[in-house]
Short mmCIF file of C-alpha atoms and ligand atoms in Angstrom, two decimals:
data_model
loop_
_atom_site.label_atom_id
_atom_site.label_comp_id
_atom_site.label_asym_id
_atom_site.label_seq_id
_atom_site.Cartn_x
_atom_site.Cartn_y
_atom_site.Cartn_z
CA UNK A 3 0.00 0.00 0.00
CA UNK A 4 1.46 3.49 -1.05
CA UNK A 5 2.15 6.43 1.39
CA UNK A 6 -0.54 8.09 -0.09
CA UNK A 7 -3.15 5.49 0.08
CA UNK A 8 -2.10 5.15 3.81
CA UNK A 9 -2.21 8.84 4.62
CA UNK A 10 -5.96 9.06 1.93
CA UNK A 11 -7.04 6.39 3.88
CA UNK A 12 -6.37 6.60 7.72
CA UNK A 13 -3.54 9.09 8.37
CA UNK A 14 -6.22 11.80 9.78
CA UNK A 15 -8.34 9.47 12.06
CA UNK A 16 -7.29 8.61 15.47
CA UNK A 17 -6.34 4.99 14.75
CA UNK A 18 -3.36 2.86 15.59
CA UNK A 19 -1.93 1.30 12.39
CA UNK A 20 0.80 -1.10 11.48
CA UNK A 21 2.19 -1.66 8.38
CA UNK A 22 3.35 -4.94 7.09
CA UNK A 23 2.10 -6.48 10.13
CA UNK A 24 2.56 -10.47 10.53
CA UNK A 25 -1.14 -11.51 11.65
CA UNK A 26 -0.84 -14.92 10.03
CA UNK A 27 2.01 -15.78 12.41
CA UNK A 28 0.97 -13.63 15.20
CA UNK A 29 -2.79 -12.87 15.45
CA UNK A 30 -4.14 -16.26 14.73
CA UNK A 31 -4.89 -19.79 16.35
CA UNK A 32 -3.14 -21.50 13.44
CA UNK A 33 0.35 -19.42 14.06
CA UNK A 34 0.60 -19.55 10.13
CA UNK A 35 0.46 -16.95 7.76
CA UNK A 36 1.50 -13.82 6.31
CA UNK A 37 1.29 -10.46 6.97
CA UNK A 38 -1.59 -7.26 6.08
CA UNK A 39 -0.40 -4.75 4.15
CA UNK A 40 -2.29 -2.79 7.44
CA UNK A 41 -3.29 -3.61 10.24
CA UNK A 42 -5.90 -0.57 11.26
CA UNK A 43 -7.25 -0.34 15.03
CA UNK A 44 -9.09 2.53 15.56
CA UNK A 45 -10.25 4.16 18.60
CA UNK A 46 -13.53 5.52 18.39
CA UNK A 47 -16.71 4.19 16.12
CA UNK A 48 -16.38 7.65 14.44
CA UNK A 49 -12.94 6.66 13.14
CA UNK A 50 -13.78 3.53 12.13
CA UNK A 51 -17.38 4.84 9.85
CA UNK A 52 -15.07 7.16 8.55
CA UNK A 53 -12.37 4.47 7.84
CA UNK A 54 -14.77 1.99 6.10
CA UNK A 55 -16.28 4.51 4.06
CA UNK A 56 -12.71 5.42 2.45
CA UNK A 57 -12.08 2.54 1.97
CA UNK A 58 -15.57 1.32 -0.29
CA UNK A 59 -14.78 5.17 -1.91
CA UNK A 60 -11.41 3.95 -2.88
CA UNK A 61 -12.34 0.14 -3.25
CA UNK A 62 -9.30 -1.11 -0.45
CA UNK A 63 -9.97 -4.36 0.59
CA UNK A 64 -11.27 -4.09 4.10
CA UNK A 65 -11.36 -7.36 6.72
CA UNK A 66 -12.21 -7.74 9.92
CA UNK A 67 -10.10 -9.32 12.59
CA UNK A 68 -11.21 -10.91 15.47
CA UNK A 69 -9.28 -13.62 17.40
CA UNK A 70 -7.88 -15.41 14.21
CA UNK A 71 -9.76 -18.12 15.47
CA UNK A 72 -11.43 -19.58 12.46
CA UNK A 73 -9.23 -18.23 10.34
CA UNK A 74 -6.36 -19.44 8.05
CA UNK A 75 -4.22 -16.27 6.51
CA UNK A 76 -2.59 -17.39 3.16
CA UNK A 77 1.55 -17.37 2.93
CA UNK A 78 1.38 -14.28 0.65
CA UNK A 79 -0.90 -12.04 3.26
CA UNK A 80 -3.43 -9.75 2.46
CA UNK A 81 -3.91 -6.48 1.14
CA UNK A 82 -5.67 -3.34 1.90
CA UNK A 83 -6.70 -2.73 5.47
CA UNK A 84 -7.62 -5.38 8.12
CA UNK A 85 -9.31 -3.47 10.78
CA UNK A 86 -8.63 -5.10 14.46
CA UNK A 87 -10.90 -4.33 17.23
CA UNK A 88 -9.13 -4.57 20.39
CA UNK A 89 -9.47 -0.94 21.77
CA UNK A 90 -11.14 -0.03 24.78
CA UNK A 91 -13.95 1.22 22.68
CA UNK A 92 -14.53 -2.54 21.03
CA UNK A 93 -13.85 -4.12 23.98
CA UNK A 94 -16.19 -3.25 26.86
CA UNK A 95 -18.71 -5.81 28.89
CA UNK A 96 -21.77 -3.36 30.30
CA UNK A 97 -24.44 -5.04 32.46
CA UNK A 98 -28.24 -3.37 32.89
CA UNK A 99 -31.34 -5.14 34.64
CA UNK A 100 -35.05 -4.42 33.23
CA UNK A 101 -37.09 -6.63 36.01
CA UNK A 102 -36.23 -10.16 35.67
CA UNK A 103 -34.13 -9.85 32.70
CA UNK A 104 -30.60 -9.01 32.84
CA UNK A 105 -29.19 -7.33 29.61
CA UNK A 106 -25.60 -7.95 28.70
CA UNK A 107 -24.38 -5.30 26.09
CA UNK A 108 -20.95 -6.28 24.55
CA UNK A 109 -18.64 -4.68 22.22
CA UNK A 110 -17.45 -6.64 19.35
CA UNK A 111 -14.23 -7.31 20.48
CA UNK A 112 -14.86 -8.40 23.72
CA UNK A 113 -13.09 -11.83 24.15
CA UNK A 114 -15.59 -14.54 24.20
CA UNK A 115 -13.56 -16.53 27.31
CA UNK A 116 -14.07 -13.13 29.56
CA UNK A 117 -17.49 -12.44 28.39
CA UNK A 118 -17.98 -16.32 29.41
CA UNK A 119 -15.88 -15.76 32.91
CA UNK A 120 -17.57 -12.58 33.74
CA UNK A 121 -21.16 -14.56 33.62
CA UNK A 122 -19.83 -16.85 35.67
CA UNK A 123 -18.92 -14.53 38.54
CA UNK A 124 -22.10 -12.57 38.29
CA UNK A 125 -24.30 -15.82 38.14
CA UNK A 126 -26.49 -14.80 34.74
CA UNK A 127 -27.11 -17.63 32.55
CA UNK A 128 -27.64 -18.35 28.88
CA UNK A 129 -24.56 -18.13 27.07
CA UNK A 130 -22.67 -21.15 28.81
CA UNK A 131 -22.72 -22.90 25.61
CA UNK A 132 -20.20 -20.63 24.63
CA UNK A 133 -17.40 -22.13 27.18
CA UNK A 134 -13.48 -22.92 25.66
CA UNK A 135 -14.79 -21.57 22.10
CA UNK A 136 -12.39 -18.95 21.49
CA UNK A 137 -13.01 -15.87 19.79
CA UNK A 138 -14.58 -12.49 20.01
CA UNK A 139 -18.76 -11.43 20.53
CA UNK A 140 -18.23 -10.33 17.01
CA UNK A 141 -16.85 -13.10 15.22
CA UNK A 142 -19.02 -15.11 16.95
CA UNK A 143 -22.10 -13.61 15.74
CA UNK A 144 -20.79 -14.05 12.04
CA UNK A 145 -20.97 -17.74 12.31
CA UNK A 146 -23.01 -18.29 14.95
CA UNK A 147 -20.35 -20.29 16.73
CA UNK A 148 -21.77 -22.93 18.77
CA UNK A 149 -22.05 -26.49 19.51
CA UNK A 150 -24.17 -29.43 20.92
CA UNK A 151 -25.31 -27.17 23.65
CA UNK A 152 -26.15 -23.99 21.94
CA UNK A 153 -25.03 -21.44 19.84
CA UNK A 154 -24.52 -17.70 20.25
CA UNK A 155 -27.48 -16.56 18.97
CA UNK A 156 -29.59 -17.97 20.88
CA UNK A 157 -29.58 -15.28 23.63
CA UNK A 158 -28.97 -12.33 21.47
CA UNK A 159 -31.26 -9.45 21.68
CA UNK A 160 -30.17 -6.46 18.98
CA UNK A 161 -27.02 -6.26 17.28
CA UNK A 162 -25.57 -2.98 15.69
CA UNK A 163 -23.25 -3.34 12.19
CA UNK A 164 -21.41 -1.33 9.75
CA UNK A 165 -22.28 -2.14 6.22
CA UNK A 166 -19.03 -2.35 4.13
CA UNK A 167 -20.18 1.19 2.77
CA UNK A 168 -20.21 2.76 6.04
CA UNK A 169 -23.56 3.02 7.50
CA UNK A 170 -24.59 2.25 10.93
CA UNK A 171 -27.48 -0.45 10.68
CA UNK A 172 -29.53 -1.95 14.09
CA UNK A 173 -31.21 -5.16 14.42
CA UNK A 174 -33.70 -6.41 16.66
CA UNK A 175 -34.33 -9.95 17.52
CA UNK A 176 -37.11 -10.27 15.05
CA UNK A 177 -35.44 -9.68 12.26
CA UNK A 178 -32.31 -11.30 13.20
CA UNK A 179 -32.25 -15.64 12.19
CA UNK A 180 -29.60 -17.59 13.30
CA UNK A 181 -29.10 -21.45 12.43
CA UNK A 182 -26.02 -24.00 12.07
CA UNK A 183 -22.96 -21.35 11.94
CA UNK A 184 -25.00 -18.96 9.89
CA UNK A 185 -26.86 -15.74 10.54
CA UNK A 186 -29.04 -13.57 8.67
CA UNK A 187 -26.50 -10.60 9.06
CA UNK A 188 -25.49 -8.91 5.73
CA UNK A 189 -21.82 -8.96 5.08
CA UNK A 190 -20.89 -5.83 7.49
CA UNK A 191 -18.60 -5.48 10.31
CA UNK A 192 -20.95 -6.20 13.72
CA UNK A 193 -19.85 -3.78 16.20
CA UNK A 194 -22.10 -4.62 19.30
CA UNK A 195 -24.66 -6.96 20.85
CA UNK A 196 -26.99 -7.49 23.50
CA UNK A 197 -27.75 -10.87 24.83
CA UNK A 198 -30.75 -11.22 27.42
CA UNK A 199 -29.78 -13.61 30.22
CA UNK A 200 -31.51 -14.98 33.35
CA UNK A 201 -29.55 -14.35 37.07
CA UNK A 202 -29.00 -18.05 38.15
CA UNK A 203 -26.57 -19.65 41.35
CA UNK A 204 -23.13 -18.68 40.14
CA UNK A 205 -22.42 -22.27 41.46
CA UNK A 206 -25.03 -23.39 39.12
CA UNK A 207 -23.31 -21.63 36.39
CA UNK A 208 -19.70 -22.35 37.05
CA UNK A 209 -21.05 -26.16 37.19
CA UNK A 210 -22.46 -26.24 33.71
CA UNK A 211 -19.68 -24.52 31.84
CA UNK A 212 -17.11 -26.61 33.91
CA UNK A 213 -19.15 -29.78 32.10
CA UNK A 214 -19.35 -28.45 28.76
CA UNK A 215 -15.41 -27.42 28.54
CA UNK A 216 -14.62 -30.76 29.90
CA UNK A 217 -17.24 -32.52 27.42
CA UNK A 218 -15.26 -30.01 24.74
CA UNK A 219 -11.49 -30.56 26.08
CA UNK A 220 -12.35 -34.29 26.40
CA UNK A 221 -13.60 -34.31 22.16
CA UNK A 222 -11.31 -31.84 20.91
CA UNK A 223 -7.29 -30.90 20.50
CA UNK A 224 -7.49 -27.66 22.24
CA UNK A 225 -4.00 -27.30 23.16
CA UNK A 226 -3.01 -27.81 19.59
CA UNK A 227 -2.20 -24.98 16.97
CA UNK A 228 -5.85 -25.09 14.61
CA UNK A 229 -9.01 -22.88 13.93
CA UNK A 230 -11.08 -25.03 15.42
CA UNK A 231 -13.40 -27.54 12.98
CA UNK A 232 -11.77 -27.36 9.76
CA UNK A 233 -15.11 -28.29 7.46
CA UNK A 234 -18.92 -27.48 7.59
CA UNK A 235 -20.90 -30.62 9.05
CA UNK A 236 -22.67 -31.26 5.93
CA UNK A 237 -26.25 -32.53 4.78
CA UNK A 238 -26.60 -36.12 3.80
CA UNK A 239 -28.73 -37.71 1.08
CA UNK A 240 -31.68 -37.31 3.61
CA UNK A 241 -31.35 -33.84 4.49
CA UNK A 242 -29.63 -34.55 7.90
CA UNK A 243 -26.76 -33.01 9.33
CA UNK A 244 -23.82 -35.25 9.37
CA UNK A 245 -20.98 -34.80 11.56
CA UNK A 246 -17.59 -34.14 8.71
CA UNK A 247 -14.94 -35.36 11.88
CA UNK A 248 -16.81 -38.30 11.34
CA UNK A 249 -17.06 -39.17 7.77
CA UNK A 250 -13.15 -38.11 7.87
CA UNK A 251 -12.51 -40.20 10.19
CA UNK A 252 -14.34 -43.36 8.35
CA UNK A 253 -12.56 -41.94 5.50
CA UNK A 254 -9.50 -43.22 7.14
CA UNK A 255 -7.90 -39.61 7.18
CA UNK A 256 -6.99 -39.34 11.12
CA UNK A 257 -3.71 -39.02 11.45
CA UNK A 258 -2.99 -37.37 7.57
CA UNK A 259 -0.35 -35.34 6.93
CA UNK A 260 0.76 -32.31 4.39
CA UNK A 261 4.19 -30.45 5.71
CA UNK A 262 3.89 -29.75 9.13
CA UNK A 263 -0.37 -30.31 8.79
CA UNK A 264 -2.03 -33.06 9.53
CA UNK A 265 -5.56 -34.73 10.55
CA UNK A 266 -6.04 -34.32 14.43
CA UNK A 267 -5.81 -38.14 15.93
CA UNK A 268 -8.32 -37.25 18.51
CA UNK A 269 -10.85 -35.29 15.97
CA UNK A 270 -10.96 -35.88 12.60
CA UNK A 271 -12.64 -32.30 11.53
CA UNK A 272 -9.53 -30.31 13.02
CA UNK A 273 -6.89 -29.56 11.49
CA UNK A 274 -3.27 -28.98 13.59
CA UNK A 275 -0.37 -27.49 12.62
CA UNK A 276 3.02 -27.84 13.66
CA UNK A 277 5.87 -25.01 14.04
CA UNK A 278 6.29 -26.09 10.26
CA UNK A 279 3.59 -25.80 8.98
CA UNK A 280 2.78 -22.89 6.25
CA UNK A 281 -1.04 -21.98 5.39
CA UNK A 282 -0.18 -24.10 1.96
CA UNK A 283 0.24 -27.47 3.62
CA UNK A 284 -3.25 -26.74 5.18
CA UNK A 285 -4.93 -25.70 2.05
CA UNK A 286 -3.29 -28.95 0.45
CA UNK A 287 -4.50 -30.92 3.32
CA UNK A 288 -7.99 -29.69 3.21
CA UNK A 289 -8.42 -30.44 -0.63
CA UNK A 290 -7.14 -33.66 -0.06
CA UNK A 291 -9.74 -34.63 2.52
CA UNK A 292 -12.07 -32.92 0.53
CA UNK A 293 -11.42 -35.32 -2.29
CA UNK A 294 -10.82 -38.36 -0.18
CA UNK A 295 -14.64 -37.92 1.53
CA UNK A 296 -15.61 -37.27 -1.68
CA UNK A 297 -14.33 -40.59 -3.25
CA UNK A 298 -15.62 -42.50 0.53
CA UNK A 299 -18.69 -41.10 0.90
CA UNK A 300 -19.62 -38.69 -2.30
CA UNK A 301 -19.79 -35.64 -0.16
CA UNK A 302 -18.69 -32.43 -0.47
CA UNK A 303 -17.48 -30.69 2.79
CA UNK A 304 -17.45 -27.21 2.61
CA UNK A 305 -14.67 -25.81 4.38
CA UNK A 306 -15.91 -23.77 7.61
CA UNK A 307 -12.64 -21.83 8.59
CA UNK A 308 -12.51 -18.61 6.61
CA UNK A 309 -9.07 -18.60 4.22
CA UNK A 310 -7.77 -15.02 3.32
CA UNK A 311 -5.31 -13.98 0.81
CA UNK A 312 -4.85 -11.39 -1.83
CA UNK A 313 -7.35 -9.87 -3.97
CA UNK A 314 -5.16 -8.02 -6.36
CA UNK A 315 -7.25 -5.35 -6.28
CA UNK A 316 -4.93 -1.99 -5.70
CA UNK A 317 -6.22 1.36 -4.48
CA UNK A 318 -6.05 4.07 -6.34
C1 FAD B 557 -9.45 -24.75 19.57
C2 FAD B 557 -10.66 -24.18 18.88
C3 FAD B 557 -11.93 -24.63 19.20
C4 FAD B 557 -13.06 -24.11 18.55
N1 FAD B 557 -14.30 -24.59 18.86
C5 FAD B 557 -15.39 -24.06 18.25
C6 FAD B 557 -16.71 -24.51 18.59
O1 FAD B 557 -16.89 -25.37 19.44
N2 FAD B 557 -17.76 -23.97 17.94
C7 FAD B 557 -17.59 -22.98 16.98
O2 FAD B 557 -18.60 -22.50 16.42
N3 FAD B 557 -16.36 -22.54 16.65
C8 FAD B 557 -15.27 -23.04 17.26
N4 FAD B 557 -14.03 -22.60 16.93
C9 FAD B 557 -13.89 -21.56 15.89
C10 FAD B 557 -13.89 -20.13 16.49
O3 FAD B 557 -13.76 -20.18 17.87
C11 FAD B 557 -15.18 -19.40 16.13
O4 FAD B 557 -15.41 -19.41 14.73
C12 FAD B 557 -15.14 -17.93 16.57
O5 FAD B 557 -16.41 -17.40 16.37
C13 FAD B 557 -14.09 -17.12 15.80
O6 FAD B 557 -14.12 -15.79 16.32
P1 FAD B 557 -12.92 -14.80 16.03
O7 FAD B 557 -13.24 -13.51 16.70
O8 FAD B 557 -11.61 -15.41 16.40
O9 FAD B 557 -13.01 -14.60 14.45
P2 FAD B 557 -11.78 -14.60 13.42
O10 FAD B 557 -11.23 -15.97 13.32
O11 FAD B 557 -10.85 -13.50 13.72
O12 FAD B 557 -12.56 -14.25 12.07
C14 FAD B 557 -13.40 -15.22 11.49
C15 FAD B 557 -14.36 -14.49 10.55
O13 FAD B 557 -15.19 -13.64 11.33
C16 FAD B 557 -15.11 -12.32 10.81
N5 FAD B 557 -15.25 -11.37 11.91
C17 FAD B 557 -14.51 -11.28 13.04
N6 FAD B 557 -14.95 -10.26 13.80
C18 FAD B 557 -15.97 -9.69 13.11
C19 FAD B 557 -16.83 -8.59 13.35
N7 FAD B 557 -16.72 -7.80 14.44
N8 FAD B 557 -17.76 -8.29 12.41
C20 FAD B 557 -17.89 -9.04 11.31
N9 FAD B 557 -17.11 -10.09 11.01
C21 FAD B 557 -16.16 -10.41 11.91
C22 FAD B 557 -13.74 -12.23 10.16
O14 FAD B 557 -13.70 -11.18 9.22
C23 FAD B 557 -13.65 -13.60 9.53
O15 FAD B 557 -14.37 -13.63 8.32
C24 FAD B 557 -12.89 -23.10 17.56
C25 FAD B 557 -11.61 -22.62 17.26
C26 FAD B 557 -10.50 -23.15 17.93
C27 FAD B 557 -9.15 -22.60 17.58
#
């Protein structure tokens, strides 16, 4: 990215940038990865409007960065701007009561192990599902991350977003629709949410998401390098949802390596990386058990973790 596209696009807003900045390597779950041409975090909502509406003027490439946790950054990086939102200003947890109902409002960048811990200590309940799932409220709410016990959407109340063009949008529950790792959102950049939850006996609380992280720690390689599942659990010939770990793992795949990637032993739908590794072995690895599950079972998996690299697209 020029000087001058820099200084067009973000030198007058009060933002923190970083140029060339390794977020592959540094800024995701994978460790793998190149760098953005920018990495943008800005300190106010103004600054960030204003940001995202330069950059749809001048056609940059604009991404959002959460936690990196479902996400795999090519070797060659990305360009334009990838906006990060880890400011005080993204980051906040506020708590309000209207009678019975106790209304969480979190920024987008809240961390979704806080958010999880601070609901713990308070005793308010609905959003336990969410325990050892790493990421932020916002990239949450893209996918509706989730699992067997519930997803994030299923306490959310309103959610405010940025279209890609630069206007402030508001949802409310009614018009929001969330199902398996999808929402109804249009592609935009959420910046808040608010979740209704129910007061409960912080034991109470502290019990159930001590049962589903040990359910999760017990199923999954947590303390590996991945993004978490690596494919979409996809339909089968009847319309039900099949679990990909394991038609990968009847596929025979556990245990498959590319480079320094391979098939988790202890779940076939992750994929782990060692130090390695480079975000080509993975991609190689996924098409492989892509085609594999294919030639087993004659089904497509769709990968789930988001994969970023250039667009070739330069501003003016
Ligand atoms: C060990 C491990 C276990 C996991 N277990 C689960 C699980 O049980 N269930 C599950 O659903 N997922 C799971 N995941 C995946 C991951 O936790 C979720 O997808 C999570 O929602 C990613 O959030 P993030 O903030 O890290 O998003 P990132 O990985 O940073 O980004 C992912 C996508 O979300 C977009 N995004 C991020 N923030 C915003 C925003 N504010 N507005 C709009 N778009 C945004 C990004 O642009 C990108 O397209 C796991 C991952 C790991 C590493």
């Amino acid at each position: 990215m020029s000087s001058t596209s820099r200084s067009q696009l973000f030198g007058d807003l009060d933002v923190t940038a970083q140029l060339d900045a390794p977020i592959g390597a540094e800024r995701t779950w994978f460790g793998i990865g190149g760098k953005a041409d920018a990495l943008v975090s800005p300190q106010t909502e103004e600054a960030l409007v204003t940001l995202i509406e330069r950059c749809a003027q001048s056609s940059t490439p604009v991404r959002i960065l959460g936690k990196g946790a479902n996400l795999l950054v090519d070797d060659d990086g990305v360009d334009g701007v990838v906006v990060l939102l880890d400011t005080p200003a993204f980051s906040g947890l506020k708590f309000n009561r209207e009678g019975r109902v106790h209304r969480l409002h979190a920024m987008a960048g809240a961390d979704l192990f806080k958010t999880v811990n601070e609901l713990k200590r308070q005793g308010l309940a609905g959003m336990e599902q969410m325990a050892g799932i790493p990421g932020t409220i916002g990239g949450g709410l893209r996918m509706n991350a989730g699992g067997s016990y519930g997803c994030i959407g299923d306490t959310v109340d309103t959610v405010r977003c940025c279209s890609m063009s630069g206007e402030v949008l508001y949802y409310e529950r009614s018009q929001l629709e969330f199902s398996y790792r999808k929402s109804n959102l249009p592609e935009c950049i959420v910046l808040s949410a608010t979740f209704n939850l129910e007061p409960d006996d912080p034991v109470a609380v502290r019990s159930r998401v001590s049962e589903i992280w040990a359910a999760k720690k017990a199923s999954q390689p947590m303390a590996d390098h991945s993004a978490g599942c690596a494919f979409r659990n996809p339909l089968d010939r009847d319309g039900e949802r099949v679990p990909a770990g394991r038609l990968i793992d009847e596929a025979g795949l556990k245990g498959l390596a590319e480079g320094g990637a391979s098939v988790s032993t202890q779940h076939g739908n992750f994929i782990i990386t060692d130090p390695n590794a480079t975000a080509s072995h993975v991609r190689r690895l996924m098409r492989i058990v892509q085609d594999r599950v294919m030639d087993h079972h004659g089904i497509r998996l769709e990968p789930e973790v988001v994969i970023w690299e250039r667009t070739g697209i330069t501003a003016e």
